[in-house]
Coordinates of C-alpha atoms in Angstrom, one line a residue:
S1 CA 56.5 30.5 -79.0
Q2 CA 56.1 28.4 -75.6
P3 CA 52.6 27.9 -74.1
Q4 CA 53.0 29.5 -70.7
Q5 CA 52.7 27.5 -67.3
R6 CA 50.1 28.4 -64.5
G7 CA 51.0 27.6 -61.4
R8 CA 54.2 28.1 -59.5
G9 CA 57.7 27.6 -62.1
N10 CA 58.6 23.9 -62.6
P11 CA 55.9 21.2 -61.2
S12 CA 59.7 18.5 -61.4
Q13 CA 60.9 21.8 -59.2
R14 CA 57.7 22.1 -57.1
K15 CA 57.7 18.3 -56.7
A16 CA 61.4 18.7 -55.2
S17 CA 61.3 21.5 -52.2
F18 CA 58.2 19.8 -50.8
L19 CA 60.0 16.4 -50.7
A20 CA 62.5 18.2 -49.2
P21 CA 62.5 17.9 -45.8
F22 CA 61.9 14.1 -45.7
D23 CA 65.6 14.0 -47.4
L24 CA 67.6 15.0 -44.7
K25 CA 67.8 12.3 -41.9
P26 CA 68.7 12.6 -37.5
E27 CA 71.4 12.7 -36.9
R28 CA 72.5 9.8 -34.0
D29 CA 74.3 12.3 -32.4
K30 CA 72.1 15.0 -31.7
M31 CA 68.5 12.3 -30.1
P32 CA 68.3 13.0 -27.0
Y33 CA 69.2 10.4 -24.4
V34 CA 67.0 8.7 -22.2
A35 CA 68.4 7.8 -19.0
K36 CA 65.2 6.1 -18.0
D37 CA 64.0 2.2 -18.6
F38 CA 59.7 2.7 -19.4
L39 CA 59.7 -1.1 -19.2
H40 CA 61.7 -1.4 -16.6
P41 CA 60.5 0.6 -13.7
S42 CA 62.4 0.2 -10.7
A43 CA 60.6 -0.9 -7.3
E44 CA 60.5 1.6 -5.4
A45 CA 59.6 4.2 -9.0
E46 CA 56.7 2.2 -9.2
K47 CA 54.8 2.6 -5.2
R48 CA 56.0 6.2 -5.8
Q49 CA 53.8 6.2 -8.9
H50 CA 50.0 7.2 -8.6
K51 CA 48.5 4.7 -8.3
L52 CA 46.4 4.9 -11.2
K53 CA 49.9 5.6 -13.7
R54 CA 51.3 2.3 -12.3
L55 CA 52.4 0.5 -15.4
V56 CA 50.3 -1.5 -13.8
Q57 CA 47.6 -0.9 -11.9
S58 CA 47.0 -1.1 -8.0
P59 CA 45.2 -0.2 -5.6
N60 CA 47.8 1.5 -1.7
S61 CA 45.2 -0.3 0.5
Y62 CA 45.5 -3.3 1.9
F63 CA 44.4 -5.1 5.1
M64 CA 45.9 -6.7 7.5
D65 CA 46.0 -8.5 11.3
V66 CA 46.5 -6.4 14.1
K67 CA 48.1 -8.0 17.1
C68 CA 46.3 -6.1 20.3
H69 CA 48.9 -5.7 23.4
G70 CA 46.8 -6.6 25.8
C71 CA 45.4 -9.7 25.3
Y72 CA 46.8 -10.7 22.3
Q73 CA 43.9 -11.4 20.0
I74 CA 44.3 -10.6 17.1
T75 CA 41.6 -8.1 14.5
T76 CA 42.1 -7.6 11.1
V77 CA 42.1 -4.0 10.0
F78 CA 41.9 -2.0 6.5
S79 CA 44.7 0.0 6.5
H80 CA 43.0 3.5 5.5
A81 CA 40.7 2.6 8.9
Q82 CA 38.2 5.3 8.5
T83 CA 37.3 5.2 12.2
V84 CA 38.4 4.2 15.4
V85 CA 39.2 0.1 15.6
Q86 CA 39.1 -1.1 18.4
C87 CA 39.8 -4.9 20.4
G88 CA 36.3 -7.8 20.6
S89 CA 38.1 -8.7 23.8
C90 CA 39.2 -5.9 26.0
N91 CA 37.7 -2.1 24.2
Q92 CA 41.3 -1.1 23.8
V93 CA 42.6 1.6 20.3
L94 CA 43.4 -0.8 17.8
C95 CA 44.2 1.6 15.3
Q96 CA 43.0 5.9 15.5
P97 CA 42.1 7.2 11.9
T98 CA 44.5 10.4 10.0
G99 CA 43.6 11.1 7.1
G100 CA 45.0 8.4 4.8
L101 CA 47.1 6.0 6.6
A102 CA 45.4 4.8 9.9
R103 CA 47.7 5.4 13.1
L104 CA 48.6 2.0 15.2
T105 CA 48.8 2.5 18.5
E106 CA 52.7 2.1 20.4
G107 CA 52.6 -1.5 21.1
C108 CA 50.5 -3.1 19.0
A109 CA 51.7 -5.1 16.2
Y110 CA 50.8 -5.6 12.4
R111 CA 51.2 -7.8 9.5
K112 CA 50.2 -7.4 5.6
K113 CA 47.3 -9.6 4.5
T114 CA 47.6 -12.0 1.6
D115 CA 45.3 -13.8 -0.5

């Protein structure tokens, strides 16, 4: 007579059934295809991203040189200014604050400052 085994069936059968899900190889035809390149996003796609979720974090704000259309004096203004900025010599309003970017007065020319 054979001794009775405790547990569920033959140990070799248990091992085979345990490894069964790993024996299946995924088929390439069923793998989803992603059309977006995550390592090399386009410049416009990066610009649309939130400033903290970009590949390399960068702020949305900048400093700019604004030329007064009355006296042609150049004044440095922050892009997201929260106060009214006036020209230093003729006291003409250069920009008005909004909820985000400051709105330049019509006729004022500007350029972004670089380092």
